[in-house]
Amino acid sequence: MKTRFLILNFFLLVAGIGVTSIVSAVPVVYEAGGPLLPGVTRVGAIGDPSLTGSPFDDFWNFSGVQGQQIMLTGNRLDPGLDLAMRLYLGVGNDTSLLTFLTFADDNYPELSAALDGPFADPQIIFTLPATGMYTVQMWDFFSTQVPPGTLRCYQLTLDFEPTAPVANSCFGTVPEPGSLSLFGIALAGLLGVMRRGVVRSRRAH
């Protein structure tokens, strides 16, 4: 069934109409507890109906800086949940007020074999286009059948791409440019002192 939807969406994209165009605007109510924080895993629960637009969708927000690379990882905590997510620029009480950026579904493995269910989990790796607030929408794509209104749990983690120091196999961590400049100044001063000492020694002889 999901394959049929993806085939349909492909033809809609060819025609210039994407799934983001055919889904009506969704009211936004952000989850309690404040914005997402890097490295802090949050837990939520969503339910049917699928294909977004559900009153059971979850919305989270976070602040970011232009050029930052982020990683959003969603993990099902119920094996029957087919979790999906969308990323928007901005915050508001309706998705029509937000700018859609990207979507993820079935591109990241489940946490464990016990949570192996329909398809896979979503992960977004994305470079932020502007400084400001962002919205994350968590929703049910095509989960296993349950009574209407049944909520299924998931977890969501935000990470900013770490900026690691450059390692060198011979000298360990390479100093930052500012450190190199200070080192160069100190070395030049030391050489000057040594040179003056040599000149004085020759004059004494």
mmCIF file of C-alpha atoms in Angstrom:
data_model
loop_
_atom_site.group_PDB
_atom_site.id
_atom_site.type_symbol
_atom_site.label_atom_id
_atom_site.label_comp_id
_atom_site.label_asym_id
_atom_site.label_seq_id
_atom_site.Cartn_x
_atom_site.Cartn_y
_atom_site.Cartn_z
ATOM 1 C CA MET A 1 0.000 0.000 0.000
ATOM 2 C CA LYS A 2 2.851 2.366 0.841
ATOM 3 C CA THR A 3 4.474 1.502 -2.477
ATOM 4 C CA ARG A 4 1.295 2.572 -4.270
ATOM 5 C CA PHE A 5 1.334 5.882 -2.436
ATOM 6 C CA LEU A 6 4.984 6.503 -3.338
ATOM 7 C CA ILE A 7 4.276 5.698 -6.997
ATOM 8 C CA LEU A 8 1.312 8.100 -6.913
ATOM 9 C CA ASN A 9 3.450 10.788 -5.292
ATOM 10 C CA PHE A 10 6.136 10.283 -7.972
ATOM 11 C CA PHE A 11 3.632 11.022 -10.728
ATOM 12 C CA LEU A 12 2.333 14.015 -8.769
ATOM 13 C CA LEU A 13 5.886 15.343 -8.477
ATOM 14 C CA VAL A 14 6.393 14.872 -12.224
ATOM 15 C CA ALA A 15 3.196 16.859 -12.733
ATOM 16 C CA GLY A 16 4.522 19.564 -10.419
ATOM 17 C CA ILE A 17 2.351 18.611 -7.443
ATOM 18 C CA GLY A 18 3.943 17.095 -4.345
ATOM 19 C CA VAL A 19 2.400 15.508 -1.285
ATOM 20 C CA THR A 20 3.076 18.766 0.562
ATOM 21 C CA SER A 21 0.741 20.470 -1.893
ATOM 22 C CA ILE A 22 -2.186 18.074 -1.606
ATOM 23 C CA VAL A 23 -2.223 17.908 2.204
ATOM 24 C CA SER A 24 -4.295 20.655 3.788
ATOM 25 C CA ALA A 25 -2.852 22.941 6.431
ATOM 26 C CA VAL A 26 -2.556 21.362 9.866
ATOM 27 C CA PRO A 27 -3.120 23.153 13.196
ATOM 28 C CA VAL A 28 0.083 23.284 15.236
ATOM 29 C CA VAL A 29 0.189 22.693 18.997
ATOM 30 C CA TYR A 30 3.716 22.356 20.347
ATOM 31 C CA GLU A 31 4.573 19.675 22.870
ATOM 32 C CA ALA A 32 5.023 20.687 26.500
ATOM 33 C CA GLY A 33 8.476 21.010 27.999
ATOM 34 C CA GLY A 34 9.891 23.698 25.733
ATOM 35 C CA PRO A 35 12.116 23.567 22.640
ATOM 36 C CA LEU A 36 14.273 20.595 21.669
ATOM 37 C CA LEU A 37 17.812 20.779 23.053
ATOM 38 C CA PRO A 38 20.904 19.168 21.490
ATOM 39 C CA GLY A 39 21.582 15.692 22.844
ATOM 40 C CA VAL A 40 18.365 15.547 24.889
ATOM 41 C CA THR A 41 15.963 12.772 23.839
ATOM 42 C CA ARG A 42 12.261 13.609 24.103
ATOM 43 C CA VAL A 43 9.339 11.164 24.082
ATOM 44 C CA GLY A 44 5.947 11.641 22.438
ATOM 45 C CA ALA A 45 2.935 9.698 21.175
ATOM 46 C CA ILE A 46 1.046 9.911 17.871
ATOM 47 C CA GLY A 47 -1.826 8.025 16.260
ATOM 48 C CA ASP A 48 -3.946 7.504 13.165
ATOM 49 C CA PRO A 49 -5.157 8.690 10.720
ATOM 50 C CA SER A 50 -2.049 8.449 8.599
ATOM 51 C CA LEU A 51 -0.637 10.654 5.817
ATOM 52 C CA THR A 52 -0.419 13.666 8.191
ATOM 53 C CA GLY A 53 -3.161 16.166 8.865
ATOM 54 C CA SER A 54 -4.094 14.209 11.968
ATOM 55 C CA PRO A 55 -5.085 15.821 15.255
ATOM 56 C CA PHE A 56 -2.722 13.260 16.786
ATOM 57 C CA ASP A 57 0.425 14.626 15.075
ATOM 58 C CA ASP A 58 3.140 15.996 17.375
ATOM 59 C CA PHE A 59 4.997 19.281 16.869
ATOM 60 C CA TRP A 60 8.319 20.309 18.395
ATOM 61 C CA ASN A 61 10.482 23.379 17.871
ATOM 62 C CA PHE A 62 14.123 24.388 18.295
ATOM 63 C CA SER A 63 16.386 27.327 17.543
ATOM 64 C CA GLY A 64 19.279 27.165 15.102
ATOM 65 C CA VAL A 65 21.893 29.268 13.352
ATOM 66 C CA GLN A 66 22.350 29.658 9.616
ATOM 67 C CA GLY A 67 24.885 27.149 8.295
ATOM 68 C CA GLN A 68 24.551 24.740 11.249
ATOM 69 C CA GLN A 69 24.182 21.104 10.300
ATOM 70 C CA ILE A 70 21.557 19.335 12.384
ATOM 71 C CA MET A 71 20.599 15.706 12.812
ATOM 72 C CA LEU A 72 17.042 14.800 13.860
ATOM 73 C CA THR A 73 16.520 11.116 14.676
ATOM 74 C CA GLY A 74 13.091 9.628 15.310
ATOM 75 C CA ASN A 75 12.787 6.138 16.804
ATOM 76 C CA ARG A 76 9.593 4.143 17.203
ATOM 77 C CA LEU A 77 8.977 2.729 20.673
ATOM 78 C CA ASP A 78 6.046 0.667 19.368
ATOM 79 C CA PRO A 79 6.841 -1.934 16.671
ATOM 80 C CA GLY A 80 3.574 -1.202 14.865
ATOM 81 C CA LEU A 81 4.331 2.502 14.311
ATOM 82 C CA ASP A 82 5.523 3.701 10.901
ATOM 83 C CA LEU A 83 7.098 6.968 12.022
ATOM 84 C CA ALA A 84 7.756 9.899 9.672
ATOM 85 C CA MET A 85 8.849 13.498 10.173
ATOM 86 C CA ARG A 86 8.907 16.884 8.469
ATOM 87 C CA LEU A 87 11.105 19.914 9.097
ATOM 88 C CA TYR A 88 9.835 23.485 8.666
ATOM 89 C CA LEU A 89 11.410 26.918 8.992
ATOM 90 C CA GLY A 90 9.513 29.094 11.465
ATOM 91 C CA VAL A 91 6.956 28.604 14.223
ATOM 92 C CA GLY A 92 3.218 29.254 14.206
ATOM 93 C CA ASN A 93 -0.214 27.845 14.999
ATOM 94 C CA ASP A 94 -0.756 26.419 11.501
ATOM 95 C CA THR A 95 1.560 24.680 9.003
ATOM 96 C CA SER A 96 0.447 27.132 6.313
ATOM 97 C CA LEU A 97 2.451 29.775 8.204
ATOM 98 C CA LEU A 98 5.637 27.684 8.031
ATOM 99 C CA THR A 99 8.129 27.043 5.224
ATOM 100 C CA PHE A 100 8.481 23.339 4.410
ATOM 101 C CA LEU A 101 12.152 22.288 4.171
ATOM 102 C CA THR A 102 12.497 18.511 4.045
ATOM 103 C CA PHE A 103 10.948 15.139 4.919
ATOM 104 C CA ALA A 104 12.252 11.790 6.224
ATOM 105 C CA ASP A 105 10.784 8.278 6.347
ATOM 106 C CA ASP A 106 12.252 4.743 6.374
ATOM 107 C CA ASN A 107 15.931 5.792 6.133
ATOM 108 C CA TYR A 108 17.225 4.805 9.604
ATOM 109 C CA PRO A 109 17.194 1.411 11.380
ATOM 110 C CA GLU A 110 15.035 0.653 14.409
ATOM 111 C CA LEU A 111 16.567 0.756 17.896
ATOM 112 C CA SER A 112 16.383 -3.028 18.291
ATOM 113 C CA ALA A 113 15.049 -6.215 16.716
ATOM 114 C CA ALA A 114 12.178 -6.129 19.206
ATOM 115 C CA LEU A 115 10.984 -2.884 17.555
ATOM 116 C CA ASP A 116 11.221 -4.222 14.014
ATOM 117 C CA GLY A 117 7.934 -3.287 12.405
ATOM 118 C CA PRO A 118 6.604 -1.761 9.191
ATOM 119 C CA PHE A 119 9.450 -0.229 7.200
ATOM 120 C CA ALA A 120 12.150 1.741 9.134
ATOM 121 C CA ASP A 121 12.588 4.929 11.188
ATOM 122 C CA PRO A 122 13.245 8.500 9.978
ATOM 123 C CA GLN A 123 16.384 10.623 10.265
ATOM 124 C CA ILE A 124 17.009 14.121 8.876
ATOM 125 C CA ILE A 125 20.513 15.517 8.341
ATOM 126 C CA PHE A 126 20.180 19.070 7.101
ATOM 127 C CA THR A 127 22.052 22.382 6.926
ATOM 128 C CA LEU A 128 19.941 25.210 8.326
ATOM 129 C CA PRO A 129 19.237 27.978 5.786
ATOM 130 C CA ALA A 130 18.620 30.786 8.299
ATOM 131 C CA THR A 131 19.014 31.784 11.934
ATOM 132 C CA GLY A 132 15.773 31.427 13.861
ATOM 133 C CA MET A 133 13.160 28.952 15.057
ATOM 134 C CA TYR A 134 12.316 25.652 13.351
ATOM 135 C CA THR A 135 9.373 23.245 13.655
ATOM 136 C CA VAL A 136 9.462 19.435 13.540
ATOM 137 C CA GLN A 137 6.279 17.492 12.743
ATOM 138 C CA MET A 138 6.096 13.828 13.801
ATOM 139 C CA TRP A 139 3.374 11.762 12.177
ATOM 140 C CA ASP A 140 2.099 8.309 11.378
ATOM 141 C CA PHE A 141 2.667 7.254 7.747
ATOM 142 C CA PHE A 142 1.280 3.731 7.267
ATOM 143 C CA SER A 143 1.208 1.896 10.596
ATOM 144 C CA THR A 144 -0.337 -1.464 11.421
ATOM 145 C CA GLN A 145 -4.093 -1.324 12.004
ATOM 146 C CA VAL A 146 -5.277 -0.389 15.501
ATOM 147 C CA PRO A 147 -8.528 1.087 16.826
ATOM 148 C CA PRO A 148 -8.939 4.770 15.819
ATOM 149 C CA GLY A 149 -7.338 7.175 18.276
ATOM 150 C CA THR A 150 -4.781 4.666 19.566
ATOM 151 C CA LEU A 151 -1.557 6.486 20.450
ATOM 152 C CA ARG A 152 1.853 4.922 19.872
ATOM 153 C CA CYS A 153 5.071 6.129 21.453
ATOM 154 C CA TYR A 154 8.277 7.331 19.823
ATOM 155 C CA GLN A 155 11.398 9.263 20.792
ATOM 156 C CA LEU A 156 13.057 12.219 19.067
ATOM 157 C CA THR A 157 16.651 13.442 19.421
ATOM 158 C CA LEU A 158 18.219 16.626 18.050
ATOM 159 C CA ASP A 159 21.972 16.838 17.534
ATOM 160 C CA PHE A 160 24.131 19.577 16.071
ATOM 161 C CA GLU A 161 27.011 18.307 13.951
ATOM 162 C CA PRO A 162 30.120 18.477 16.177
ATOM 163 C CA THR A 163 33.079 20.570 15.006
ATOM 164 C CA ALA A 164 35.994 18.286 15.828
ATOM 165 C CA PRO A 165 39.616 19.551 15.969
ATOM 166 C CA VAL A 166 41.889 18.397 13.155
ATOM 167 C CA ALA A 167 44.037 15.462 14.275
ATOM 168 C CA ASN A 168 47.600 14.861 13.112
ATOM 169 C CA SER A 169 49.218 11.441 13.536
ATOM 170 C CA CYS A 170 52.625 12.940 14.361
ATOM 171 C CA PHE A 171 51.797 15.955 16.473
ATOM 172 C CA GLY A 172 48.370 15.200 17.896
ATOM 173 C CA THR A 173 45.755 17.912 17.691
ATOM 174 C CA VAL A 174 46.690 20.737 15.354
ATOM 175 C CA PRO A 175 46.516 24.104 17.193
ATOM 176 C CA GLU A 176 43.933 26.624 16.127
ATOM 177 C CA PRO A 177 45.162 29.463 13.846
ATOM 178 C CA GLY A 178 45.295 31.922 16.741
ATOM 179 C CA SER A 179 47.487 29.537 18.739
ATOM 180 C CA LEU A 180 49.794 29.110 15.752
ATOM 181 C CA SER A 181 50.186 32.887 15.455
ATOM 182 C CA LEU A 182 51.118 33.235 19.123
ATOM 183 C CA PHE A 183 53.545 30.344 18.811
ATOM 184 C CA GLY A 184 55.158 31.992 15.767
ATOM 185 C CA ILE A 185 55.575 35.322 17.588
ATOM 186 C CA ALA A 186 57.141 33.614 20.595
ATOM 187 C CA LEU A 187 59.510 31.622 18.368
ATOM 188 C CA ALA A 188 60.605 34.765 16.492
ATOM 189 C CA GLY A 189 61.308 36.526 19.768
ATOM 190 C CA LEU A 190 63.366 33.594 21.052
ATOM 191 C CA LEU A 191 65.448 33.497 17.853
ATOM 192 C CA GLY A 192 66.075 37.265 18.166
ATOM 193 C CA VAL A 193 67.346 36.878 21.717
ATOM 194 C CA MET A 194 69.631 33.987 20.687
ATOM 195 C CA ARG A 195 70.995 35.998 17.729
ATOM 196 C CA ARG A 196 71.833 39.004 19.927
ATOM 197 C CA GLY A 197 73.597 36.691 22.364
ATOM 198 C CA VAL A 198 75.757 35.258 19.554
ATOM 199 C CA VAL A 199 76.657 38.749 18.282
ATOM 200 C CA ARG A 200 77.685 39.925 21.761
ATOM 201 C CA SER A 201 79.797 36.796 22.289
ATOM 202 C CA ARG A 202 81.707 37.398 19.028
ATOM 203 C CA ARG A 203 82.361 41.088 19.942
ATOM 204 C CA ALA A 204 83.717 40.028 23.337
ATOM 205 C CA HIS A 205 86.303 37.881 21.562
#
